[in-house]
PDB file of C-alpha atoms in Angstrom:
ATOM      1  CA  MET A   1      -1.737  46.186  -6.421  1.00  0.00           C
ATOM      2  CA  ASN A   2      -3.960  43.856  -4.328  1.00  0.00           C
ATOM      3  CA  GLU A   3      -2.143  41.923  -1.488  1.00  0.00           C
ATOM      4  CA  ARG A   4      -3.689  38.710  -1.708  1.00  0.00           C
ATOM      5  CA  LEU A   5      -3.276  38.904  -5.707  1.00  0.00           C
ATOM      6  CA  GLU A   6       0.333  39.258  -5.155  1.00  0.00           C
ATOM      7  CA  GLN A   7       0.751  36.552  -2.799  1.00  0.00           C
ATOM      8  CA  TYR A   8      -0.858  34.236  -5.389  1.00  0.00           C
ATOM      9  CA  ARG A   9       1.582  35.419  -7.939  1.00  0.00           C
ATOM     10  CA  GLU A  10       4.352  35.002  -5.646  1.00  0.00           C
ATOM     11  CA  LEU A  11       3.341  31.402  -5.029  1.00  0.00           C
ATOM     12  CA  SER A  12       2.734  30.490  -8.683  1.00  0.00           C
ATOM     13  CA  LYS A  13       6.212  30.852  -9.291  1.00  0.00           C
ATOM     14  CA  ASN A  14       7.024  27.588  -7.279  1.00  0.00           C
ATOM     15  CA  CYS A  15       3.406  25.829  -7.031  1.00  0.00           C
ATOM     16  CA  SER A  16       0.726  24.745  -9.527  1.00  0.00           C
ATOM     17  CA  LEU A  17      -2.564  27.223  -8.885  1.00  0.00           C
ATOM     18  CA  LEU A  18      -6.360  26.902  -9.355  1.00  0.00           C
ATOM     19  CA  PRO A  19      -8.730  29.684  -9.224  1.00  0.00           C
ATOM     20  CA  LEU A  20     -11.550  29.060  -6.545  1.00  0.00           C
ATOM     21  CA  GLY A  21     -14.861  30.673  -5.360  1.00  0.00           C
ATOM     22  CA  TYR A  22     -14.780  33.931  -4.057  1.00  0.00           C
ATOM     23  CA  ASN A  23     -15.824  33.256  -0.699  1.00  0.00           C
ATOM     24  CA  ASN A  24     -15.515  29.256  -0.692  1.00  0.00           C
ATOM     25  CA  LEU A  25     -13.318  26.623  -1.901  1.00  0.00           C
ATOM     26  CA  LYS A  26     -15.164  25.396  -4.897  1.00  0.00           C
ATOM     27  CA  PRO A  27     -13.089  25.087  -7.926  1.00  0.00           C
ATOM     28  CA  ALA A  28     -13.646  27.813 -10.812  1.00  0.00           C
ATOM     29  CA  ILE A  29     -12.469  25.916 -13.604  1.00  0.00           C
ATOM     30  CA  GLU A  30     -13.574  22.434 -15.165  1.00  0.00           C
ATOM     31  CA  ASN A  31     -10.997  19.647 -15.036  1.00  0.00           C
ATOM     32  CA  TRP A  32      -8.870  21.301 -12.499  1.00  0.00           C
ATOM     33  CA  ASN A  33      -7.457  18.319 -11.268  1.00  0.00           C
ATOM     34  CA  GLU A  34      -5.147  18.419 -14.654  1.00  0.00           C
ATOM     35  CA  ARG A  35      -3.146  21.120 -12.345  1.00  0.00           C
ATOM     36  CA  CYS A  36      -1.917  18.240 -10.118  1.00  0.00           C
ATOM     37  CA  TYR A  37       0.085  16.961 -12.959  1.00  0.00           C
ATOM     38  CA  LYS A  38       0.446  20.156 -15.143  1.00  0.00           C
ATOM     39  CA  LYS A  39       1.255  23.716 -14.147  1.00  0.00           C
ATOM     40  CA  ALA A  40      -0.776  26.620 -15.789  1.00  0.00           C
ATOM     41  CA  ASP A  41       0.676  30.204 -16.550  1.00  0.00           C
ATOM     42  CA  PHE A  42      -0.666  32.702 -13.881  1.00  0.00           C
ATOM     43  CA  CYS A  43      -3.057  35.339 -15.298  1.00  0.00           C
ATOM     44  CA  ASP A  44      -4.460  38.111 -13.279  1.00  0.00           C
ATOM     45  CA  ARG A  45      -7.884  37.682 -14.620  1.00  0.00           C
ATOM     46  CA  ASP A  46      -8.279  34.139 -13.417  1.00  0.00           C
ATOM     47  CA  TYR A  47      -8.145  35.448  -9.843  1.00  0.00           C
ATOM     48  CA  PHE A  48      -9.665  38.900 -10.387  1.00  0.00           C
ATOM     49  CA  ASP A  49     -12.575  40.568 -11.211  1.00  0.00           C
ATOM     50  CA  LYS A  50     -12.878  44.375 -11.267  1.00  0.00           C
ATOM     51  CA  GLU A  51     -16.765  44.158  -9.689  1.00  0.00           C
ATOM     52  CA  LEU A  52     -16.508  41.028  -7.366  1.00  0.00           C
ATOM     53  CA  GLY A  53     -12.338  41.420  -6.381  1.00  0.00           C
ATOM     54  CA  VAL A  54     -10.159  38.733  -5.564  1.00  0.00           C
ATOM     55  CA  ARG A  55     -10.913  34.896  -5.970  1.00  0.00           C
ATOM     56  CA  ASN A  56      -9.886  32.462  -3.295  1.00  0.00           C
ATOM     57  CA  ALA A  57      -7.127  30.059  -4.782  1.00  0.00           C
ATOM     58  CA  GLY A  58      -6.142  26.363  -4.386  1.00  0.00           C
ATOM     59  CA  ILE A  59      -2.638  24.912  -4.555  1.00  0.00           C
ATOM     60  CA  ALA A  60      -2.845  21.606  -6.452  1.00  0.00           C
ATOM     61  CA  CYS A  61      -1.110  18.924  -4.542  1.00  0.00           C
ATOM     62  CA  GLY A  62       1.200  16.243  -6.012  1.00  0.00           C
ATOM     63  CA  CYS A  63       4.387  16.282  -8.039  1.00  0.00           C
ATOM     64  CA  THR A  64       3.923  19.777 -10.010  1.00  0.00           C
ATOM     65  CA  SER A  65       3.672  21.942  -6.618  1.00  0.00           C
ATOM     66  CA  LYS A  66       5.933  19.181  -5.063  1.00  0.00           C
ATOM     67  CA  ILE A  67       3.727  19.156  -1.932  1.00  0.00           C
ATOM     68  CA  ILE A  68       1.567  16.371  -0.167  1.00  0.00           C
ATOM     69  CA  ALA A  69      -0.444  17.948   2.691  1.00  0.00           C
ATOM     70  CA  VAL A  70      -2.413  16.086   5.483  1.00  0.00           C
ATOM     71  CA  LYS A  71      -5.834  17.484   6.285  1.00  0.00           C
ATOM     72  CA  ILE A  72      -6.752  16.778  10.122  1.00  0.00           C
ATOM     73  CA  ILE A  73     -10.294  15.902  10.562  1.00  0.00           C
ATOM     74  CA  LYS A  74     -10.579  13.785  13.703  1.00  0.00           C
ATOM     75  CA  LEU A  75      -7.212  14.026  15.758  1.00  0.00           C
ATOM     76  CA  GLU A  76      -8.060  11.707  18.575  1.00  0.00           C
ATOM     77  CA  MET A  77      -9.002   8.783  16.215  1.00  0.00           C
ATOM     78  CA  PHE A  78      -5.809   9.655  14.436  1.00  0.00           C
ATOM     79  CA  LYS A  79      -3.786   9.335  17.665  1.00  0.00           C
ATOM     80  CA  LYS A  80      -5.262   6.265  18.532  1.00  0.00           C
ATOM     81  CA  TRP A  81      -4.401   4.711  15.080  1.00  0.00           C
ATOM     82  CA  CYS A  82      -0.932   5.780  15.546  1.00  0.00           C
ATOM     83  CA  GLU A  83      -0.555   4.533  19.117  1.00  0.00           C
ATOM     84  CA  PHE A  84      -1.913   0.936  17.799  1.00  0.00           C
ATOM     85  CA  ASN A  85       0.816   0.970  14.937  1.00  0.00           C
ATOM     86  CA  ASN A  86       3.396   2.025  17.287  1.00  0.00           C
ATOM     87  CA  ILE A  87       4.085   5.055  15.419  1.00  0.00           C
ATOM     88  CA  LYS A  88       5.712   7.561  17.743  1.00  0.00           C
ATOM     89  CA  GLU A  89       6.076  11.064  16.097  1.00  0.00           C
ATOM     90  CA  PRO A  90       3.647  10.976  12.828  1.00  0.00           C
ATOM     91  CA  PHE A  91       4.124  14.507  11.931  1.00  0.00           C
ATOM     92  CA  PRO A  92       7.663  15.713  11.946  1.00  0.00           C
ATOM     93  CA  LYS A  93       7.862  19.660  12.063  1.00  0.00           C
ATOM     94  CA  THR A  94       7.289  21.237   8.740  1.00  0.00           C
ATOM     95  CA  ILE A  95       5.341  23.881   7.537  1.00  0.00           C
ATOM     96  CA  THR A  96       1.594  24.018   8.230  1.00  0.00           C
ATOM     97  CA  LEU A  97      -1.435  25.947   7.064  1.00  0.00           C
ATOM     98  CA  GLU A  98      -3.547  27.579   9.342  1.00  0.00           C
ATOM     99  CA  CYS A  99      -6.654  29.495  10.037  1.00  0.00           C
ATOM    100  CA  GLU A 100      -7.783  31.204  13.494  1.00  0.00           C
ATOM    101  CA  GLU A 101      -4.992  29.683  14.818  1.00  0.00           C
ATOM    102  CA  ASP A 102      -5.955  26.474  14.357  1.00  0.00           C
ATOM    103  CA  ILE A 103      -3.766  23.850  12.191  1.00  0.00           C
ATOM    104  CA  LYS A 104      -6.023  22.902   8.976  1.00  0.00           C
ATOM    105  CA  TYR A 105      -3.022  21.180   6.957  1.00  0.00           C
ATOM    106  CA  ILE A 106       0.533  19.924   7.499  1.00  0.00           C
ATOM    107  CA  ILE A 107       2.578  20.109   4.494  1.00  0.00           C
ATOM    108  CA  TYR A 108       5.521  18.096   3.313  1.00  0.00           C
ATOM    109  CA  SER A 109       7.845  17.920   0.523  1.00  0.00           C
ATOM    110  CA  TYR A 110       7.056  15.482  -2.266  1.00  0.00           C
ATOM    111  CA  PRO A 111       9.189  11.967  -2.481  1.00  0.00           C
ATOM    112  CA  GLU A 112      11.913  12.520  -4.889  1.00  0.00           C
ATOM    113  CA  VAL A 113      10.872   9.515  -6.827  1.00  0.00           C
ATOM    114  CA  LYS A 114       8.941   9.033 -10.326  1.00  0.00           C
ATOM    115  CA  ALA A 115       5.413   8.188  -8.997  1.00  0.00           C
ATOM    116  CA  SER A 116       2.066   9.552  -8.908  1.00  0.00           C
ATOM    117  CA  TYR A 117       0.731   9.391  -5.777  1.00  0.00           C
ATOM    118  CA  LYS A 118      -2.975   9.959  -5.220  1.00  0.00           C
ATOM    119  CA  THR A 119      -5.023  11.034  -2.358  1.00  0.00           C
ATOM    120  CA  ARG A 120      -5.534   8.577   0.472  1.00  0.00           C
ATOM    121  CA  MET A 121      -8.848   8.354   2.867  1.00  0.00           C
ATOM    122  CA  ASN A 122      -7.888   5.247   4.602  1.00  0.00           C
ATOM    123  CA  VAL A 123      -6.224   6.488   7.545  1.00  0.00           C
ATOM    124  CA  PRO A 124      -8.788   7.192  10.546  1.00  0.00           C
ATOM    125  CA  GLY A 125      -9.055  10.802  11.358  1.00  0.00           C
ATOM    126  CA  ILE A 126      -7.083  12.167   8.599  1.00  0.00           C
ATOM    127  CA  ILE A 127      -6.821  12.874   4.872  1.00  0.00           C
ATOM    128  CA  ILE A 128      -3.620  12.803   2.997  1.00  0.00           C
ATOM    129  CA  CYS A 129      -3.526  14.924   0.228  1.00  0.00           C
ATOM    130  CA  ALA A 130      -1.878  14.090  -3.238  1.00  0.00           C
ATOM    131  CA  ALA A 131      -2.974  14.159  -6.766  1.00  0.00           C
ATOM    132  CA  GLY A 132      -6.473  14.711  -6.938  1.00  0.00           C
ATOM    133  CA  SER A 133      -6.720  17.060  -4.146  1.00  0.00           C
ATOM    134  CA  PHE A 134      -5.749  20.708  -3.513  1.00  0.00           C
ATOM    135  CA  ILE A 135      -5.403  23.066  -0.247  1.00  0.00           C
ATOM    136  CA  PRO A 136      -6.345  26.389   0.112  1.00  0.00           C
ATOM    137  CA  ALA A 137      -3.721  28.982  -0.854  1.00  0.00           C
ATOM    138  CA  PRO A 138      -2.325  31.547   1.586  1.00  0.00           C
ATOM    139  CA  GLY A 139      -4.244  34.738   0.908  1.00  0.00           C
ATOM    140  CA  SER A 140      -7.709  32.858   0.391  1.00  0.00           C
ATOM    141  CA  ILE A 141     -10.418  33.461   2.839  1.00  0.00           C
ATOM    142  CA  THR A 142     -13.078  31.235   4.828  1.00  0.00           C
ATOM    143  CA  LYS A 143     -16.932  32.286   4.351  1.00  0.00           C
ATOM    144  CA  SER A 144     -16.325  33.972   7.748  1.00  0.00           C
ATOM    145  CA  GLY A 145     -13.909  36.273   6.092  1.00  0.00           C
ATOM    146  CA  GLN A 146     -10.924  34.642   8.171  1.00  0.00           C
ATOM    147  CA  PRO A 147      -7.594  34.427   6.073  1.00  0.00           C
ATOM    148  CA  TYR A 148      -5.412  31.278   5.478  1.00  0.00           C
ATOM    149  CA  ILE A 149      -2.041  31.695   6.824  1.00  0.00           C
ATOM    150  CA  ILE A 150       1.485  29.858   6.109  1.00  0.00           C
ATOM    151  CA  ASN A 151       3.381  29.071   9.328  1.00  0.00           C
ATOM    152  CA  ASP A 152       6.908  28.482   7.983  1.00  0.00           C
ATOM    153  CA  SER A 153       8.695  28.849  11.118  1.00  0.00           C
ATOM    154  CA  HIS A 154       9.712  25.254  10.460  1.00  0.00           C
ATOM    155  CA  PRO A 155      11.415  24.552   6.717  1.00  0.00           C
ATOM    156  CA  ILE A 156       9.492  21.981   5.017  1.00  0.00           C
ATOM    157  CA  SER A 157      10.289  18.341   5.610  1.00  0.00           C
ATOM    158  CA  PRO A 158      10.211  15.259   3.784  1.00  0.00           C
ATOM    159  CA  LEU A 159       7.086  12.639   4.133  1.00  0.00           C
ATOM    160  CA  PRO A 160       7.065  10.611   6.927  1.00  0.00           C
ATOM    161  CA  GLU A 161       8.140   7.135   6.654  1.00  0.00           C
ATOM    162  CA  TRP A 162       4.543   5.596   7.779  1.00  0.00           C
ATOM    163  CA  MET A 163       2.868   8.018   5.237  1.00  0.00           C
ATOM    164  CA  PHE A 164       5.583   7.002   2.338  1.00  0.00           C
ATOM    165  CA  ASP A 165       4.133   3.386   2.880  1.00  0.00           C
ATOM    166  CA  VAL A 166       0.587   4.322   3.004  1.00  0.00           C
ATOM    167  CA  LEU A 167       0.647   5.886  -0.389  1.00  0.00           C
ATOM    168  CA  HIS A 168       2.789   3.085  -1.666  1.00  0.00           C
ATOM    169  CA  ASN A 169      -0.262   0.549  -0.562  1.00  0.00           C
ATOM    170  CA  THR A 170       2.259  -1.467   1.274  1.00  0.00           C
ATOM    171  CA  PRO A 171       1.882  -0.493   4.996  1.00  0.00           C
ATOM    172  CA  PRO A 172       2.027  -2.905   7.591  1.00  0.00           C
ATOM    173  CA  TYR A 173      -0.950  -0.885   9.620  1.00  0.00           C
ATOM    174  CA  ILE A 174      -4.453  -1.652   9.579  1.00  0.00           C
ATOM    175  CA  THR A 175      -6.255   0.964   7.707  1.00  0.00           C
ATOM    176  CA  ALA A 176      -9.871   2.306   7.842  1.00  0.00           C
ATOM    177  CA  THR A 177     -10.739   0.135   5.107  1.00  0.00           C
ATOM    178  CA  CYS A 178     -10.467  -2.891   7.239  1.00  0.00           C
ATOM    179  CA  ILE A 179     -13.916  -2.988   8.489  1.00  0.00           C
ATOM    180  CA  LEU A 180     -14.855  -6.440   8.921  1.00  0.00           C
ATOM    181  CA  PRO A 181     -17.740  -8.244   6.757  1.00  0.00           C
ATOM    182  CA  GLU A 182     -19.883  -8.905   9.805  1.00  0.00           C
ATOM    183  CA  VAL A 183     -20.331  -5.296  10.667  1.00  0.00           C
ATOM    184  CA  ILE A 184     -21.652  -4.915   7.153  1.00  0.00           C
ATOM    185  CA  GLU A 185     -24.018  -7.950   7.382  1.00  0.00           C
ATOM    186  CA  LYS A 186     -25.506  -6.422  10.621  1.00  0.00           C
ATOM    187  CA  GLN A 187     -26.841  -3.409   8.775  1.00  0.00           C
ATOM    188  CA  ARG A 188     -27.900  -4.666   5.299  1.00  0.00           C
ATOM    189  CA  ASP A 189     -31.601  -3.843   6.624  1.00  0.00           C
ATOM    190  CA  LYS A 190     -30.738  -0.186   7.002  1.00  0.00           C
ATOM    191  CA  PRO A 191     -31.506   2.622   4.477  1.00  0.00           C
ATOM    192  CA  PHE A 192     -27.781   3.401   4.976  1.00  0.00           C
ATOM    193  CA  PHE A 193     -25.001   2.439   7.103  1.00  0.00           C
ATOM    194  CA  ASP A 194     -24.414   3.685  11.022  1.00  0.00           C
ATOM    195  CA  LEU A 195     -21.430   5.452  10.962  1.00  0.00           C
ATOM    196  CA  SER A 196     -21.459   5.186  14.538  1.00  0.00           C
ATOM    197  CA  LEU A 197     -21.573   1.353  14.831  1.00  0.00           C
ATOM    198  CA  LEU A 198     -18.843   1.290  12.379  1.00  0.00           C
ATOM    199  CA  ARG A 199     -16.558   4.110  14.145  1.00  0.00           C
ATOM    200  CA  GLN A 200     -17.065   1.588  17.503  1.00  0.00           C
ATOM    201  CA  GLU A 201     -15.998  -1.590  15.768  1.00  0.00           C
ATOM    202  CA  LEU A 202     -12.732   0.510  14.522  1.00  0.00           C
ATOM    203  CA  ASP A 203     -12.024   1.727  17.785  1.00  0.00           C
ATOM    204  CA  ASP A 204     -12.585  -1.701  19.480  1.00  0.00           C
ATOM    205  CA  LEU A 205     -10.372  -2.879  16.810  1.00  0.00           C
ATOM    206  CA  LEU A 206      -7.619  -0.455  17.395  1.00  0.00           C
ATOM    207  CA  GLU A 207      -7.701  -1.000  21.132  1.00  0.00           C
ATOM    208  CA  ASP A 208      -7.201  -4.728  20.903  1.00  0.00           C
ATOM    209  CA  THR A 209      -3.401  -4.985  21.070  1.00  0.00           C
ATOM    210  CA  ASN A 210      -3.677  -8.799  20.798  1.00  0.00           C
ATOM    211  CA  ASN A 211      -5.622  -8.421  17.308  1.00  0.00           C
ATOM    212  CA  LYS A 212      -4.301 -10.154  14.640  1.00  0.00           C
ATOM    213  CA  PHE A 213      -4.826  -8.527  11.156  1.00  0.00           C
ATOM    214  CA  VAL A 214      -5.314 -10.984   8.577  1.00  0.00           C
ATOM    215  CA  GLN A 215      -4.642  -9.696   4.990  1.00  0.00           C
ATOM    216  CA  SER A 216      -6.829 -12.108   3.188  1.00  0.00           C
ATOM    217  CA  SER A 217      -9.972 -11.056   4.640  1.00  0.00           C
ATOM    218  CA  PRO A 218     -12.605  -9.336   2.720  1.00  0.00           C
ATOM    219  CA  VAL A 219     -12.687  -5.411   3.048  1.00  0.00           C
ATOM    220  CA  LEU A 220     -14.902  -2.464   2.650  1.00  0.00           C
ATOM    221  CA  SER A 221     -13.581   0.792   1.328  1.00  0.00           C
ATOM    222  CA  PHE A 222     -14.715   3.277   3.722  1.00  0.00           C
ATOM    223  CA  ASP A 223     -14.215   6.732   4.343  1.00  0.00           C
ATOM    224  CA  LEU A 224     -14.294   7.732   8.106  1.00  0.00           C
ATOM    225  CA  SER A 225     -14.767  11.110   7.088  1.00  0.00           C
ATOM    226  CA  ASP A 226     -18.156  10.105   5.787  1.00  0.00           C
ATOM    227  CA  THR A 227     -18.841  12.891   3.459  1.00  0.00           C
ATOM    228  CA  ILE A 228     -21.606  11.074   1.423  1.00  0.00           C
ATOM    229  CA  GLY A 229     -23.530  10.168   5.076  1.00  0.00           C
ATOM    230  CA  ARG A 230     -23.231  13.793   6.522  1.00  0.00           C
ATOM    231  CA  PHE A 231     -24.353  15.062   3.173  1.00  0.00           C
ATOM    232  CA  ILE A 232     -27.667  13.147   2.919  1.00  0.00           C
ATOM    233  CA  SER A 233     -28.328  13.838   6.624  1.00  0.00           C
ATOM    234  CA  ASP A 234     -28.098  17.668   5.927  1.00  0.00           C
ATOM    235  CA  ARG A 235     -29.758  18.067   2.845  1.00  0.00           C
ATOM    236  CA  PHE A 236     -32.028  15.138   2.391  1.00  0.00           C
ATOM    237  CA  ALA A 237     -35.440  13.521   3.275  1.00  0.00           C
ATOM    238  CA  VAL A 238     -35.462   9.768   2.983  1.00  0.00           C
ATOM    239  CA  GLY A 239     -38.188   7.826   1.993  1.00  0.00           C
ATOM    240  CA  LYS A 240     -39.210   4.712  -0.110  1.00  0.00           C
ATOM    241  CA  ASP A 241     -41.357   6.752  -2.865  1.00  0.00           C
ATOM    242  CA  LEU A 242     -38.560   9.625  -3.100  1.00  0.00           C
ATOM    243  CA  LEU A 243     -36.690  10.453  -6.244  1.00  0.00           C
ATOM    244  CA  ILE A 244     -33.854  12.367  -7.270  1.00  0.00           C
ATOM    245  CA  LYS A 245     -31.802  12.679 -10.482  1.00  0.00           C
ATOM    246  CA  THR A 246     -28.346  10.930 -10.090  1.00  0.00           C
ATOM    247  CA  SER A 247     -26.730  14.008 -11.957  1.00  0.00           C
ATOM    248  CA  LEU A 248     -28.436  16.437  -9.743  1.00  0.00           C
ATOM    249  CA  PHE A 249     -27.394  14.475  -6.598  1.00  0.00           C
ATOM    250  CA  ASN A 250     -23.793  14.425  -7.637  1.00  0.00           C
ATOM    251  CA  ILE A 251     -23.677  18.082  -8.523  1.00  0.00           C
ATOM    252  CA  LEU A 252     -25.311  18.904  -4.715  1.00  0.00           C
ATOM    253  CA  TYR A 253     -23.063  16.595  -3.374  1.00  0.00           C
ATOM    254  CA  LYS A 254     -19.894  18.656  -5.110  1.00  0.00           C
ATOM    255  CA  ASP A 255     -20.911  22.117  -4.001  1.00  0.00           C
ATOM    256  CA  TRP A 256     -21.673  20.898  -0.385  1.00  0.00           C
ATOM    257  CA  CYS A 257     -18.381  19.422  -0.056  1.00  0.00           C
ATOM    258  CA  TYR A 258     -16.768  22.648  -1.355  1.00  0.00           C
ATOM    259  CA  MET A 259     -18.848  24.839   0.887  1.00  0.00           C
ATOM    260  CA  ASN A 260     -17.835  22.560   3.795  1.00  0.00           C
ATOM    261  CA  GLU A 261     -14.084  22.270   2.678  1.00  0.00           C
ATOM    262  CA  GLU A 262     -14.153  18.632   2.488  1.00  0.00           C
ATOM    263  CA  ILE A 263     -13.010  16.414  -0.875  1.00  0.00           C
ATOM    264  CA  PRO A 264     -15.462  15.014  -2.681  1.00  0.00           C
ATOM    265  CA  LEU A 265     -15.561  11.355  -4.012  1.00  0.00           C
ATOM    266  CA  GLY A 266     -15.847  10.697  -7.702  1.00  0.00           C
ATOM    267  CA  LYS A 267     -18.687   9.425  -9.491  1.00  0.00           C
ATOM    268  CA  TRP A 268     -17.658   5.698  -9.185  1.00  0.00           C
ATOM    269  CA  ASN A 269     -16.825   6.011  -5.843  1.00  0.00           C
ATOM    270  CA  ILE A 270     -20.071   7.935  -5.116  1.00  0.00           C
ATOM    271  CA  THR A 271     -22.247   5.300  -6.760  1.00  0.00           C
ATOM    272  CA  LYS A 272     -20.209   2.297  -4.706  1.00  0.00           C
ATOM    273  CA  ASP A 273     -20.766   4.076  -1.417  1.00  0.00           C
ATOM    274  CA  MET A 274     -24.494   5.091  -2.483  1.00  0.00           C
ATOM    275  CA  GLU A 275     -25.076   1.117  -3.309  1.00  0.00           C
ATOM    276  CA  SER A 276     -23.255   0.134  -0.133  1.00  0.00           C
ATOM    277  CA  ARG A 277     -25.971   2.131   1.797  1.00  0.00           C
ATOM    278  CA  GLY A 278     -28.991   0.110   0.224  1.00  0.00           C
ATOM    279  CA  PHE A 279     -29.908   2.900  -2.356  1.00  0.00           C
ATOM    280  CA  GLU A 280     -30.852   1.601  -5.692  1.00  0.00           C
ATOM    281  CA  LYS A 281     -30.734   3.372  -9.187  1.00  0.00           C
ATOM    282  CA  LYS A 282     -33.835   3.438 -11.418  1.00  0.00           C
ATOM    283  CA  LYS A 283     -33.961   4.538 -15.116  1.00  0.00           C
ATOM    284  CA  THR A 284     -37.081   6.074 -16.677  1.00  0.00           C
ATOM    285  CA  LYS A 285     -37.131   7.462 -19.984  1.00  0.00           C
ATOM    286  CA  GLY A 286     -33.430   7.435 -20.164  1.00  0.00           C
ATOM    287  CA  THR A 287     -32.948   9.429 -17.027  1.00  0.00           C
ATOM    288  CA  ARG A 288     -31.369   7.656 -13.848  1.00  0.00           C
ATOM    289  CA  TYR A 289     -32.539   8.203 -10.271  1.00  0.00           C
ATOM    290  CA  TRP A 290     -31.404   7.350  -6.833  1.00  0.00           C
ATOM    291  CA  VAL A 291     -34.567   6.097  -5.194  1.00  0.00           C
ATOM    292  CA  GLY A 292     -35.419   6.931  -1.756  1.00  0.00           C
ATOM    293  CA  LEU A 293     -34.124  10.695  -1.480  1.00  0.00           C
ATOM    294  CA  LYS A 294     -35.515  13.978  -1.900  1.00  0.00           C
ATOM    295  CA  PRO A 295     -33.862  17.331  -1.305  1.00  0.00           C
ATOM    296  CA  LYS A 296     -35.178  19.060   1.972  1.00  0.00           C
TER     297      LYS A 296
END
């Protein structure tokens, strides 16, 4: 029996799995996020094809698999945030998911409470993967053929207190959603937000130890990993006379995210993000377009 398939079968006893692509992390089923809430029976044919071989697999985060994971994106930015918020040891020793001797995900046990926690992208430098996210299952491989490996030299630990607060939306911490409104005003005439300026403003905010965060200040939801910005830069030409169907844009965006091991935004957040960058929708003969973009 194939070793990778056997790993999946063993994992499925305690975790909720979903099939992914053969050499990428794109879900191979529709409505995959339902696996975050309800476990499906393991079936070999969902993960194996006689001609194509073994698929990658994902572990659905959340209450069904009883895990919440942290994806590291920009460690130095996260360390600065921890320093500002006086968090001494943000990651208690626990199980990690590694690839090429590099920690990709830090895994914690799901809190023993009757609540459903959703993925959070509002802490600088990391993504907290809960319901609505998945992580690669051990046995999955990268595009270059390198395997994802579980390091279980430490037992799985409970969720750190600061992360529990973030998931409850009641932290005493400043988060990446606290971009001041004057930053936005500076960029209203630009085709899309200057990420470097936003990061500089956040860095200045984090370094200012005398800063008083006012809860009532207007905020902008902004993902510092900026998948939309990088996707546009990577795949599109920008110009006022260019058009792309919104449906095609969403498909290309999700494909790009899964190929680059990123967590895609939902349709509503895509629209919100695009409009905040100054892009407008146009409707012609019942078809909606984004104005100003064309695939390269």
